[in-house]
XYZ file of C-alpha atoms in Angstrom:
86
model
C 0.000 0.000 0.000
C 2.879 2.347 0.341
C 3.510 2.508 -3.010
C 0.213 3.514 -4.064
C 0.624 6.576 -2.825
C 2.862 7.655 -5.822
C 1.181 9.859 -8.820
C 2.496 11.991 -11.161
C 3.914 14.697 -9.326
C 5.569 12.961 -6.519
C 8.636 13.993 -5.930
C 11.584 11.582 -6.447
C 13.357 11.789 -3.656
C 10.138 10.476 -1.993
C 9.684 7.091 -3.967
C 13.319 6.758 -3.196
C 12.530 6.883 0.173
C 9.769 4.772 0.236
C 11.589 2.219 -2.056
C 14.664 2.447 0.794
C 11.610 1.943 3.935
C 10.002 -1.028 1.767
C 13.476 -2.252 1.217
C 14.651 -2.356 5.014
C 11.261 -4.242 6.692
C 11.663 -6.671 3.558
C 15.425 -7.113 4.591
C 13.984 -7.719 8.469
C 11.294 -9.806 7.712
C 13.755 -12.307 5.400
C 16.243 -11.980 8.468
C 14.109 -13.253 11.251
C 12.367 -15.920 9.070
C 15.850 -17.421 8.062
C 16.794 -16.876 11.727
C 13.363 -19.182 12.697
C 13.987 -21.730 9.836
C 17.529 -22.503 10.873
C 17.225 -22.193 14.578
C 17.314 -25.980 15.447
C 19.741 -26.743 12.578
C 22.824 -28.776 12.991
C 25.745 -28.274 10.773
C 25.382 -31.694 8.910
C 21.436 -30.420 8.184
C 22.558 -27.002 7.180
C 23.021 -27.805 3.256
C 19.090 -29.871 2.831
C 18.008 -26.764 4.936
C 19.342 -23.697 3.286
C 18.406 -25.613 -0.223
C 14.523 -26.366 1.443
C 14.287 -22.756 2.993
C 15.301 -21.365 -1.178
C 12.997 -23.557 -2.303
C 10.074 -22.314 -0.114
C 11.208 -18.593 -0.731
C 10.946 -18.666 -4.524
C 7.778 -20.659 -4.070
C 6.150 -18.167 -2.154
C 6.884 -15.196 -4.577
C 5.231 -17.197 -7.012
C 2.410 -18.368 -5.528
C 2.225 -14.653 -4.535
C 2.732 -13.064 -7.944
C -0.045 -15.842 -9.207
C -2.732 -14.988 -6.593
C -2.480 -11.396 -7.676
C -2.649 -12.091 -11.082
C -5.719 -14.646 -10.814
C -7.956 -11.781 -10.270
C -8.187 -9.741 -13.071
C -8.232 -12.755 -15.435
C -12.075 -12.761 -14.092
C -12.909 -9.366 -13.851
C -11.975 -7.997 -17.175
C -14.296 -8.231 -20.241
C -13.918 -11.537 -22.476
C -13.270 -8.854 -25.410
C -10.234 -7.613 -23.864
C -8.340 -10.794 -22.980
C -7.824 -12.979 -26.332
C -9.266 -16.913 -25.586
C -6.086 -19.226 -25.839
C -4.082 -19.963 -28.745
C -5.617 -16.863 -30.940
């Protein structure tokens, strides 16, 4: 929601600062869930856990970007999205 505060005539020192806010509660939120997901780790699990917590990451995103997507595909007119293989 931050970001949709920007228009036209915003400044750009101000969408640099929200991009630099967004940026550091991303960069805490990633730090305390890899601090959680590696917490009762030992050193021979470290490897399957790092490669599981990835995993999970780039899964999320996607499943993310998809969910926001999904919408839209249902709301706009059938004239404006072309049917499949046209």
């Amino acid at each position: 929601m931050l970001f949709a505060t920007i228009g036209l005539r915003t400044p750009v020192w101000v969408i640099a600062l929200q991009a630099f806010i967004y940026g550091a509660f991303t960069s805490l939120q990633y730090t305390s869930m890899n601090t959680l997901v590696y917490a009762d780790i030992t050193e021979e699990q470290t490897s399957n856990a790092s490669s599981i917590a990835s995993t999970m990451q780039q899964m999320s995103i996607s499943f993310g970007v998809a969910s926001r997507g999904w919408p839209p595909r249902f709301s706009f007119p059938k004239a404006v999205i072309p049917a499949p293989g046209n």
